[in-house]
Tab-separated table of C-alpha atoms in Angstrom:
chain	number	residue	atom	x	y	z
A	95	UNK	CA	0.000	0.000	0.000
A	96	UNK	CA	1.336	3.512	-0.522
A	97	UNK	CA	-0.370	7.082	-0.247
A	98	UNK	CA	2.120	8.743	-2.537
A	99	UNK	CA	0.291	10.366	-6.162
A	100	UNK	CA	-0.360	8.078	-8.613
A	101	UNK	CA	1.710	9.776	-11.240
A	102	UNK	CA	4.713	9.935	-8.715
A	103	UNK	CA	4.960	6.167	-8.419
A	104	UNK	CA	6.936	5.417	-11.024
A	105	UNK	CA	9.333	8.422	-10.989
A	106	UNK	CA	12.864	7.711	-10.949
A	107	UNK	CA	14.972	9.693	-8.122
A	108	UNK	CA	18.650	11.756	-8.691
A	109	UNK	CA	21.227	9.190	-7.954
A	110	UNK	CA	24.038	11.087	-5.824
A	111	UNK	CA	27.071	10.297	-6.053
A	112	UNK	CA	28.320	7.970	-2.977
A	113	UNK	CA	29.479	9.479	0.560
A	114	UNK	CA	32.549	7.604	2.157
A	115	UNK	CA	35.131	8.033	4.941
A	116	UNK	CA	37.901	10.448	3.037
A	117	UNK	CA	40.433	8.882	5.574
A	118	UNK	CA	39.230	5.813	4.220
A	119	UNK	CA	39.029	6.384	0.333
A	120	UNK	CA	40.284	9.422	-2.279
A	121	UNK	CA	37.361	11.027	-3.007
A	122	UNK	CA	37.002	11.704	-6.963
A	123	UNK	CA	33.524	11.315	-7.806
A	124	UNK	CA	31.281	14.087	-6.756
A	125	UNK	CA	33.048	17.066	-7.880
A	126	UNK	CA	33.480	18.636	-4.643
A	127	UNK	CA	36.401	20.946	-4.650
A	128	UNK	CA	39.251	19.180	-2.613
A	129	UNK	CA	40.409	22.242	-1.033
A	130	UNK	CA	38.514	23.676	2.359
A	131	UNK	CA	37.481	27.189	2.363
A	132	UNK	CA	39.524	29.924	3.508
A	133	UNK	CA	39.855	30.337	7.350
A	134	UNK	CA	37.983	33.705	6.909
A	135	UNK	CA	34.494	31.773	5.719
A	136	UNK	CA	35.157	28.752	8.543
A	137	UNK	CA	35.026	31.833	10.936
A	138	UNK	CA	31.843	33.458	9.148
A	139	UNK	CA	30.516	30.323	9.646
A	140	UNK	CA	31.643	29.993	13.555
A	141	UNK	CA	29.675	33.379	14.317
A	142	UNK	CA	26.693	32.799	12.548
A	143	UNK	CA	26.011	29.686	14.416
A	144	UNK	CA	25.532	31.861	17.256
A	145	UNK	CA	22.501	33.480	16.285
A	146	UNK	CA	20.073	30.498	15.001
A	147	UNK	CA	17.782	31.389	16.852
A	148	UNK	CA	16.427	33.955	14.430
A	149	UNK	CA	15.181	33.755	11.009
A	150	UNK	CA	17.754	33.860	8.156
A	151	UNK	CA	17.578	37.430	6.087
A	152	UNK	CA	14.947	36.750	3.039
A	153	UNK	CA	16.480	39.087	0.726
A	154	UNK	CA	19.674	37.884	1.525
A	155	UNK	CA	21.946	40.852	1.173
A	156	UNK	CA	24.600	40.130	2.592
A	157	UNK	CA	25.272	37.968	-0.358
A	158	UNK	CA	23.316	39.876	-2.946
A	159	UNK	CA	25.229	42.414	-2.858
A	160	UNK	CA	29.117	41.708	-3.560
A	161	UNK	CA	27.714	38.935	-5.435
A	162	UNK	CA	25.818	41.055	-8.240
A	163	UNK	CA	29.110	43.414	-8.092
A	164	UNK	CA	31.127	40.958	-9.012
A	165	UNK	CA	29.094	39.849	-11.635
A	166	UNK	CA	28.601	43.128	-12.807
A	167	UNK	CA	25.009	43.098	-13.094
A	168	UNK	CA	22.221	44.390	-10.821
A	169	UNK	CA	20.637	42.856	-7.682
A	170	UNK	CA	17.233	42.920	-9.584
A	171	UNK	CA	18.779	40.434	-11.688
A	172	UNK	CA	20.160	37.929	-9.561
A	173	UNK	CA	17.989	35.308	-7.584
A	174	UNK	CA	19.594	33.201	-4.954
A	175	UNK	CA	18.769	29.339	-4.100
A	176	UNK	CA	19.056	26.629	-1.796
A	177	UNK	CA	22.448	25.141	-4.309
A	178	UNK	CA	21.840	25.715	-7.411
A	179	UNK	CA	19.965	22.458	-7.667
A	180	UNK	CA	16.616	24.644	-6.205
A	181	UNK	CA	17.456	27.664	-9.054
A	182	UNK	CA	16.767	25.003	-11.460
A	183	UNK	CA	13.909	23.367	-9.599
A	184	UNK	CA	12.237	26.579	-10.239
A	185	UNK	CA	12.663	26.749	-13.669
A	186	UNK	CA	11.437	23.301	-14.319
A	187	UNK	CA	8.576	24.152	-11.995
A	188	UNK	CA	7.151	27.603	-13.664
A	189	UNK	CA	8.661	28.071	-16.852
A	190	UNK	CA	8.643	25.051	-19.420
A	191	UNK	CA	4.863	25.041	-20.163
A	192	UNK	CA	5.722	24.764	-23.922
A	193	UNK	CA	8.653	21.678	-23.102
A	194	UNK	CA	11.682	21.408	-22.775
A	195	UNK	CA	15.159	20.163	-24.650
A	196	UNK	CA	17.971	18.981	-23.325
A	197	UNK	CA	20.714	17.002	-24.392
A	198	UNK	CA	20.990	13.011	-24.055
A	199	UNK	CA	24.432	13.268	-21.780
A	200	UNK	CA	24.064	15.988	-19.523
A	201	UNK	CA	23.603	16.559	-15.667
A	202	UNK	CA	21.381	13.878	-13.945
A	203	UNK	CA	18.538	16.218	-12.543
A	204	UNK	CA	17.076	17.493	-16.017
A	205	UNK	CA	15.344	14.523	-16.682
A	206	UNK	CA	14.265	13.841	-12.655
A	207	UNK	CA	12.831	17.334	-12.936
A	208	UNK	CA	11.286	16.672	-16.175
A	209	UNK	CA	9.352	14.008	-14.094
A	210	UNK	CA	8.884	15.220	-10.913
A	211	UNK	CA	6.930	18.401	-12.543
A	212	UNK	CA	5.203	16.484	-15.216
A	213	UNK	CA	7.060	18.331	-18.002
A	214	UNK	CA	6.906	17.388	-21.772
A	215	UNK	CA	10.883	16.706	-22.234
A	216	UNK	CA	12.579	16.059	-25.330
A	217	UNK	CA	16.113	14.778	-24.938
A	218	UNK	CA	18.204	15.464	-28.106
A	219	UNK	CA	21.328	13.270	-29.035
A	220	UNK	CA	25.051	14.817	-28.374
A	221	UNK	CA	27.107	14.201	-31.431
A	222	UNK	CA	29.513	11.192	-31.878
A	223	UNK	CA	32.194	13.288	-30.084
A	224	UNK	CA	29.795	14.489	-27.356
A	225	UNK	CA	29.799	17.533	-28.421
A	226	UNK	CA	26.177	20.413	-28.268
A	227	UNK	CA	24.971	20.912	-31.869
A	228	UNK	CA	22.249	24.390	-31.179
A	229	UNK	CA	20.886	23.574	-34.789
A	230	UNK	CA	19.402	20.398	-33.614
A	231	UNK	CA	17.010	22.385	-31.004
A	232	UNK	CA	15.880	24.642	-33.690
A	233	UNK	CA	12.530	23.493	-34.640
A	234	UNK	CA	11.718	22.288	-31.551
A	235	UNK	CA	8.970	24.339	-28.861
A	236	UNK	CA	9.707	25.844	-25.357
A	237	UNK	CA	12.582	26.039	-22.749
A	238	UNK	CA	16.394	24.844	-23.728
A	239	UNK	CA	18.507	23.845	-21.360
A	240	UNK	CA	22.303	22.470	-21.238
A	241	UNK	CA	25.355	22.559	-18.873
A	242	UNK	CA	28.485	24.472	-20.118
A	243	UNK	CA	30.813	22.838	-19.975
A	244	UNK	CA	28.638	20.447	-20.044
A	245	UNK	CA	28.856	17.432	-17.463
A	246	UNK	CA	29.806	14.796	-17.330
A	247	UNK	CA	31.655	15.224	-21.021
A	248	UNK	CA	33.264	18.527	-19.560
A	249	UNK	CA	32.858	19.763	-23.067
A	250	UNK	CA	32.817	23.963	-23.626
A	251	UNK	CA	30.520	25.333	-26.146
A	252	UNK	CA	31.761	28.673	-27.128
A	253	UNK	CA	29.440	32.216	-26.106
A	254	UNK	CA	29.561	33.199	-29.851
A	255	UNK	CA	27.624	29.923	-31.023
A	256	UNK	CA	24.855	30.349	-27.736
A	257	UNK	CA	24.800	34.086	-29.062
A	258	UNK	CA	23.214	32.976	-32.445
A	259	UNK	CA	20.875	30.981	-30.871
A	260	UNK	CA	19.309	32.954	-28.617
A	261	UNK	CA	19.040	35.671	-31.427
A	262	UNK	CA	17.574	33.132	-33.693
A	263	UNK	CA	15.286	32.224	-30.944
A	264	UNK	CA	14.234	35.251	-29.274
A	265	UNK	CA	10.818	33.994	-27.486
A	266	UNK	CA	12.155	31.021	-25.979
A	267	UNK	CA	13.753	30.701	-22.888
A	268	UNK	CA	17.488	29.436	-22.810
A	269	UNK	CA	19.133	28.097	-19.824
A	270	UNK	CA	22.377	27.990	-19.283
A	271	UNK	CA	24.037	25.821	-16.411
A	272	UNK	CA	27.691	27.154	-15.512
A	273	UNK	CA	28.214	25.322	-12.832
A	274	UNK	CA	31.574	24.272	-14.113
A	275	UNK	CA	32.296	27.951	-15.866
A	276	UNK	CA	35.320	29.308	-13.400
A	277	UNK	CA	37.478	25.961	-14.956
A	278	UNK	CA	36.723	27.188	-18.605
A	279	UNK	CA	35.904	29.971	-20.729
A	280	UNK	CA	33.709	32.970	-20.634
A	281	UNK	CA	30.176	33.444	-18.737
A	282	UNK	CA	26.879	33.928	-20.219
A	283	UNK	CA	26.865	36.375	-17.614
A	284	UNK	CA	28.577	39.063	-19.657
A	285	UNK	CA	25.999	39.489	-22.125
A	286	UNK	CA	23.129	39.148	-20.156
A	287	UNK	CA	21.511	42.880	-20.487
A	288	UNK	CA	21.733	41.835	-24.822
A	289	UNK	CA	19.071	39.024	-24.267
A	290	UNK	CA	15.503	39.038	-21.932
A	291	UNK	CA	15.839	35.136	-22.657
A	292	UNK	CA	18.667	33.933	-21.705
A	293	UNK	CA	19.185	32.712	-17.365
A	294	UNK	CA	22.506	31.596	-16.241
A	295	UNK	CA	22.333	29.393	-13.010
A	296	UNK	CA	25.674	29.488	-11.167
A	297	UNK	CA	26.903	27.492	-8.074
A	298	UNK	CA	29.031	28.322	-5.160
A	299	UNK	CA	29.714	24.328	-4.436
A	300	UNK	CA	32.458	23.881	-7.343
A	301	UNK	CA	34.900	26.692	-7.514
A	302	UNK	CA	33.927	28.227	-3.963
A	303	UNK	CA	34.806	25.316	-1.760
A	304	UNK	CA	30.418	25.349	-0.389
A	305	UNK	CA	29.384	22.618	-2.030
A	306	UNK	CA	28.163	21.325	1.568
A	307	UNK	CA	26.440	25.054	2.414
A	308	UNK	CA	23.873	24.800	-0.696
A	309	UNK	CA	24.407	28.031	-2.162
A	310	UNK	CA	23.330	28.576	-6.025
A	311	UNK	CA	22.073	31.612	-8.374
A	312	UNK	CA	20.457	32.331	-11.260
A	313	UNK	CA	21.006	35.895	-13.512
A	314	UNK	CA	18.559	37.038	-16.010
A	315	UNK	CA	16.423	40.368	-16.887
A	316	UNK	CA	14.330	41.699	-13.812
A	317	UNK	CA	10.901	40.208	-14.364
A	318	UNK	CA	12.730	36.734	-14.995
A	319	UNK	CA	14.111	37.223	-11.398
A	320	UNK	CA	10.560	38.791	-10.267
A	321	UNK	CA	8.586	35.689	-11.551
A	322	UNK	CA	11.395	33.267	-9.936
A	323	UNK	CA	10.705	34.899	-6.071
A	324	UNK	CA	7.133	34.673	-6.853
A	325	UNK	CA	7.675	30.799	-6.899
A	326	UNK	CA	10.104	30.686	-3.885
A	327	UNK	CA	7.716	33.301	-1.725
A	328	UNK	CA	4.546	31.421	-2.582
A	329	UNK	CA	7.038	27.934	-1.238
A	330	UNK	CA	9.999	28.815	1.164
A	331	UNK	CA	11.298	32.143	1.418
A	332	UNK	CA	13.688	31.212	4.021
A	333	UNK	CA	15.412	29.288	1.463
A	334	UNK	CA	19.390	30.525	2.508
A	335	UNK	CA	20.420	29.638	5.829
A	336	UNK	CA	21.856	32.238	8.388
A	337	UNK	CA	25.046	30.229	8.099
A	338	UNK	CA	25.131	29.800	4.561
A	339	UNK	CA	24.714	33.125	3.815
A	340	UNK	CA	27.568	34.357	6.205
A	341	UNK	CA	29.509	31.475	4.235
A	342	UNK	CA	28.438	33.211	1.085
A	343	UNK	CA	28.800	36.571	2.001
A	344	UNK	CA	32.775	35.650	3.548
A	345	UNK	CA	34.176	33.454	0.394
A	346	UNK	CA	33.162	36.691	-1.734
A	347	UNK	CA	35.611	38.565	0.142
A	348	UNK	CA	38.151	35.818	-0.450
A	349	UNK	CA	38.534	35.737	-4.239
A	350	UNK	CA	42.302	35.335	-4.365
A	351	UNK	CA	42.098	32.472	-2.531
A	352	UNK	CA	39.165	31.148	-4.828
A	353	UNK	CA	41.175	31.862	-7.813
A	354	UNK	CA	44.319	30.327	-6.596
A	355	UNK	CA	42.469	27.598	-5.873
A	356	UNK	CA	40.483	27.727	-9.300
A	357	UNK	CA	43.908	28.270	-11.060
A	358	UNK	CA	45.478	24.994	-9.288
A	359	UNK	CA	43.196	23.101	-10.309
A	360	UNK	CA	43.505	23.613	-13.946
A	361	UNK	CA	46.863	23.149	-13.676
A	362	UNK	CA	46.184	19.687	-12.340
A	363	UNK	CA	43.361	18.632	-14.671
A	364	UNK	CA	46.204	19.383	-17.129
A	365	UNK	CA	48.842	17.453	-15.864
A	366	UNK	CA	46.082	14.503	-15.587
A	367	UNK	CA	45.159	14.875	-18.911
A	368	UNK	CA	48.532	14.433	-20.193
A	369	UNK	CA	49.136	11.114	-17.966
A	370	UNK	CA	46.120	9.431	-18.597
A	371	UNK	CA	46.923	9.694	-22.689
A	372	UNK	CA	50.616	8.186	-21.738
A	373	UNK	CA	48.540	5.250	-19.971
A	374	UNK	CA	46.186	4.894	-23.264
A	375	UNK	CA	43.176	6.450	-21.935
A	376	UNK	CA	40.973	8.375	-24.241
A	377	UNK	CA	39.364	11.524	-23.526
A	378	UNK	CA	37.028	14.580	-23.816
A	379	UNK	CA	38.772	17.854	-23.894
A	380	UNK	CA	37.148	18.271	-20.655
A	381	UNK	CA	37.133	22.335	-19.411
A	382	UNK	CA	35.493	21.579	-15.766
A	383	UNK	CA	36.828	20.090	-12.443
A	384	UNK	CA	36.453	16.774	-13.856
A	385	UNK	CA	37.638	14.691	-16.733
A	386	UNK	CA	35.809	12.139	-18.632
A	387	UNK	CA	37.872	8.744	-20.087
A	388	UNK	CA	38.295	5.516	-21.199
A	389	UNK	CA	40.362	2.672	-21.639
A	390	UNK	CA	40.179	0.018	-24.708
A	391	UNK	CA	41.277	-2.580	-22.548
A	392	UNK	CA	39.101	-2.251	-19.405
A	393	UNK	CA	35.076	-1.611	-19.676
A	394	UNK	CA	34.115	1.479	-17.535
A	395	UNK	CA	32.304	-0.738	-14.564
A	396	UNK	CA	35.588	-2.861	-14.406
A	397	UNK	CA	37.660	0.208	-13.943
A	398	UNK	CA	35.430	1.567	-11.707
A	399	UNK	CA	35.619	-1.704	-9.882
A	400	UNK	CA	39.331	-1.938	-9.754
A	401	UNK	CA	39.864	1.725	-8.433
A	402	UNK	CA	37.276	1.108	-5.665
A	403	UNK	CA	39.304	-2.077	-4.573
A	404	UNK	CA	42.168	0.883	-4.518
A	405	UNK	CA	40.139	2.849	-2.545
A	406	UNK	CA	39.831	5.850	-5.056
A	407	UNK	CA	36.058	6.700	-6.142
A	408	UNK	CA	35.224	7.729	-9.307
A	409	UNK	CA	31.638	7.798	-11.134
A	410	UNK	CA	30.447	5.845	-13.382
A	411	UNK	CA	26.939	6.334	-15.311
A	412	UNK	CA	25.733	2.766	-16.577
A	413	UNK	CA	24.235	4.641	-19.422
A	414	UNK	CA	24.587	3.459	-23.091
A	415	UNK	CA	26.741	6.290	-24.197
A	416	UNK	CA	28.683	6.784	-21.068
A	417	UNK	CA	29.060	3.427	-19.747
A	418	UNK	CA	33.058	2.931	-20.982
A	419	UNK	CA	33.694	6.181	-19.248
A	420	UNK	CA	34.714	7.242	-16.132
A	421	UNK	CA	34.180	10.720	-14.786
A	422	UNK	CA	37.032	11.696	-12.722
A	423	UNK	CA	36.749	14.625	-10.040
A	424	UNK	CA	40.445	16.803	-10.085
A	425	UNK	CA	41.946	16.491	-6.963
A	426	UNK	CA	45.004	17.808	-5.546
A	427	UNK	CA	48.210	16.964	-7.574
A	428	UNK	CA	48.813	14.387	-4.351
A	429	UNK	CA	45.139	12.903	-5.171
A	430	UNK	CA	45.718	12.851	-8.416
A	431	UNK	CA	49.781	11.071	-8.727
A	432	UNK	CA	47.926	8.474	-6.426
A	433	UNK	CA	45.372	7.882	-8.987
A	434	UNK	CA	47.676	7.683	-11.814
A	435	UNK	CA	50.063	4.986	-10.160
A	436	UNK	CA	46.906	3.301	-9.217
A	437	UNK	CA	45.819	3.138	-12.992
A	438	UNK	CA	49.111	1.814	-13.653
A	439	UNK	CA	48.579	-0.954	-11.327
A	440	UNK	CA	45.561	-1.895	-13.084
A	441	UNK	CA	46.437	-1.684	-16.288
A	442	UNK	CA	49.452	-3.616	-15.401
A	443	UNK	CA	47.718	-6.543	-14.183
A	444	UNK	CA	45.126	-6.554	-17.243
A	445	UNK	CA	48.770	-6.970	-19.585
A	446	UNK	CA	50.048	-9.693	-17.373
């Protein structure tokens, strides 16, 4: 017997990537950054515990406000969510009465949404190579959405070719997820006064160091971002935490140690890069805090398999495009030499 909805039942849930003991295991398969935030945010943190006993600020402006500076866009165009998970909850929720596209590979929670609110989806292939091809969304109705880079491919599309769409499409929304954007190329963000349909959802829990505050946004034209609080005020207005905000507010004020941290990172996803194509391993040009391989010689569940026994976790997506692959989280350049000599292992006893 159950008393949940009829057209719930048979709704298939996000599948999160698994929690472990990091004394126990390297942790490469959620995407987490591996770095903790900067002692100025832990002690943000500290001092906001001391005062839950008091609702957290609705508008949030303690975070609002540096945030839309650095941006370079106005408060009026910036909503703020519980991760950016809950940004795109909304947007599945109140604005895809037409549809909604989205690509065949792409981050997990499109298609759960697509369920969960009873939206018409259409999923739309990636090309051989993985790679976003805007032409194929064309002549299709309603809301587009994609990551860029796009996870778990890690694959950029550049702003000029999301420019022509969104001029070719000017009465249809366009989402775009950046989530991974601070690893790659240039923002959506910059152009966002040019276009009333285009929202950018952002996320503090990659580049930031929150992923375990929940702390997301979205950025589009004012009554984008007026129609988005309708939906949170008419559910949970108290959506940001006291202490996530004071997290929020205090990593803002610590950029150069976010982009030292950003830059390190890209130096390592380099270096990995280069080592897993001495070891045979083929790959996506991947621009986020991630990479995406193979090997010819080892199916993606036996490599996932074999790194586990190592006690490094990766993620694999028993999908039938992705299910040679492995998506690798960057760690540190420690994390990642252990991984390396682990693959060597492996491969070593698959010659022998």
């Amino acid at each position: 017997m159950t008393f949940l909805n009829e057209k719930f039942q048979e709704l298939t849930p996000y599948t999160p990537g698994e929690q472990v003991n990091e004394e126990a295991f390297i942790k490469l398969n959620t995407n987490e950054s591996p770095y903790p935030p900067a002692q100025g945010v832990q002690e943000a943190v500290a001092e906001a515990s001391k005062k839950l006993n008091r609702y957290s600020d609705i508008a949030v402006e303690a975070v609002a406000k540096p945030l839309a500076e650095y941006l370079g866009i106005q408060q009026n165009q910036l909503f703020l969510g519980n991760g950016s998970d809950e940004v795109l909850s909304y947007i599945f929720q109140g604005f895809t009465e037409k549809g909604i596209a989205f690509p065949d590979v792409t981050y997990g929670f499109y298609q759960v949404y697509s369920g969960l609110y009873q939206v018409d989806a259409t999923v739309v292939p990636l090309e051989d190579d993985f790679s976003l091809e805007l032409s194929k969304y064309d002549d299709l109705d309603g809301t587009v959405i994609f990551a860029n880079p796009n996870a778990p491919t890690g694959i950029y599309l550049t702003q000029e070719k999301i420019c022509d769409f969104l001029e070719r499409h000017p009465d249809r929304l366009v989402v775009v997820d950046e989530a991974y954007i601070d690893f790659s190329g240039e923002s959506m963000v910059s152009v966002i006064d040019q276009y009333k349909n285009l929202f950018v959802v952002g996320t503090f829990s990659k580049s930031r160091q929150l992923a375990g505050a929940r702390l997301g946004f979205g950025v589009g034209n004012a009554d984008l971002i007026a129609d988005m609080n309708r939906l949170r005020f008419s559910l949970n207005p108290y959506n940001i935490n006291s202490m996530t905000q004071a997290a929020g507010s205090a990593v803002l004020q610590e950029q150069d140690y976010v982009d030292q941290k950003v830059q390190e990172t890209i130096q390592v996803r380099e270096w990995s890069k280069r080592e897993l194509a001495k070891l045979g391993f083929e790959q996506t040009d991947s621009q986020g805090n991630f990479l995406f391989a193979k090997h010819p010689k080892l199916s993606g569940e036996e490599l996932f398999t074999a790194l586990r026994e190592k006690k490094i976790l990766a993620r694999w997506f028993n999908q039938p495009r992705t299910k040679e692959h492995l998506r690798i989280t960057v760690g540190t350049q420690e994390q990642m030499e252990r991984l390396v000599e682990a693959l060597k292992m492996i491969l070593e006893e698959v010659e022998a």
